[in-house]
Amino acid sequence: DAWSNMKSQLPLLINELHYYEKYLIQKHYIEQLTISEISKLTRITPQRLSRDIRAALQDLKEKLINKNIK
């Protein structure tokens, strides 16, 4: 089904992200670190990290949509 297809494409699409976006997705969603924990690791403010994670998710969503349209 369509959901299984999209789900199976996610790891490949994550690898296509910019290294910073890939790092944020990896740390926050796969390793389950909080934004505060990532902030301590990277010395980037939580507000900036939150904005960057949202941007990374938007990029991932666009890649997923584009991949499934083709």
Coordinates of C-alpha atoms in Angstrom, one line a residue:
D1 CA 0.0 0.0 0.0
A2 CA 1.0 3.7 -0.3
W3 CA 1.8 4.1 3.4
S4 CA 4.2 1.1 3.4
N5 CA 5.8 2.4 0.3
M6 CA 6.4 5.9 1.8
K7 CA 7.6 4.4 5.1
S8 CA 10.2 2.2 3.3
Q9 CA 11.5 5.3 1.4
L10 CA 12.1 7.4 4.5
P11 CA 15.6 6.1 5.3
L12 CA 16.7 6.7 1.7
L13 CA 15.2 10.2 1.7
I14 CA 16.8 11.1 5.1
N15 CA 20.2 10.2 3.6
E16 CA 19.5 12.7 0.8
L17 CA 19.1 15.6 3.2
H18 CA 21.8 18.1 3.9
Y19 CA 24.2 16.7 6.6
Y20 CA 23.0 19.2 9.2
E21 CA 19.3 18.3 8.6
K22 CA 20.2 14.6 8.6
Y23 CA 22.0 15.0 11.9
L24 CA 19.0 16.8 13.5
I25 CA 16.5 14.1 12.3
Q26 CA 18.9 11.4 13.5
K27 CA 19.4 12.9 17.0
H28 CA 15.8 14.0 17.6
Y29 CA 13.7 11.3 16.1
I30 CA 15.9 8.2 15.8
E31 CA 18.0 8.6 19.0
Q32 CA 15.1 10.3 20.8
L33 CA 17.2 13.2 22.2
T34 CA 15.3 16.3 23.3
I35 CA 15.9 19.6 21.8
S36 CA 17.5 20.7 25.0
E37 CA 19.9 17.7 24.9
I38 CA 20.8 18.5 21.3
S39 CA 21.3 22.1 22.3
K40 CA 23.9 21.1 24.9
L41 CA 25.7 18.9 22.4
T42 CA 25.8 21.5 19.6
R43 CA 25.7 24.8 21.5
I44 CA 22.9 25.9 19.3
T45 CA 19.9 27.6 21.0
P46 CA 16.8 25.5 21.4
Q47 CA 14.8 28.0 19.4
R48 CA 17.1 27.7 16.5
L49 CA 17.2 23.9 16.7
S50 CA 13.4 23.8 16.8
R51 CA 13.2 26.0 13.7
D52 CA 15.9 23.9 11.9
I53 CA 14.1 20.6 12.8
R54 CA 10.9 22.0 11.4
A55 CA 12.7 23.0 8.2
A56 CA 14.3 19.6 7.9
L57 CA 10.9 17.9 8.3
Q58 CA 9.5 20.1 5.6
D59 CA 12.3 19.2 3.3
L60 CA 11.8 15.5 4.0
K61 CA 8.0 15.9 3.4
E62 CA 8.7 17.6 0.0
K63 CA 11.1 14.8 -1.0
L64 CA 8.5 12.2 0.0
I65 CA 5.8 13.9 -2.0
N66 CA 8.0 14.4 -5.0
K67 CA 9.2 10.8 -4.9
N68 CA 5.6 9.4 -4.7
I69 CA 4.3 11.7 -7.5
K70 CA 6.9 10.3 -10.0

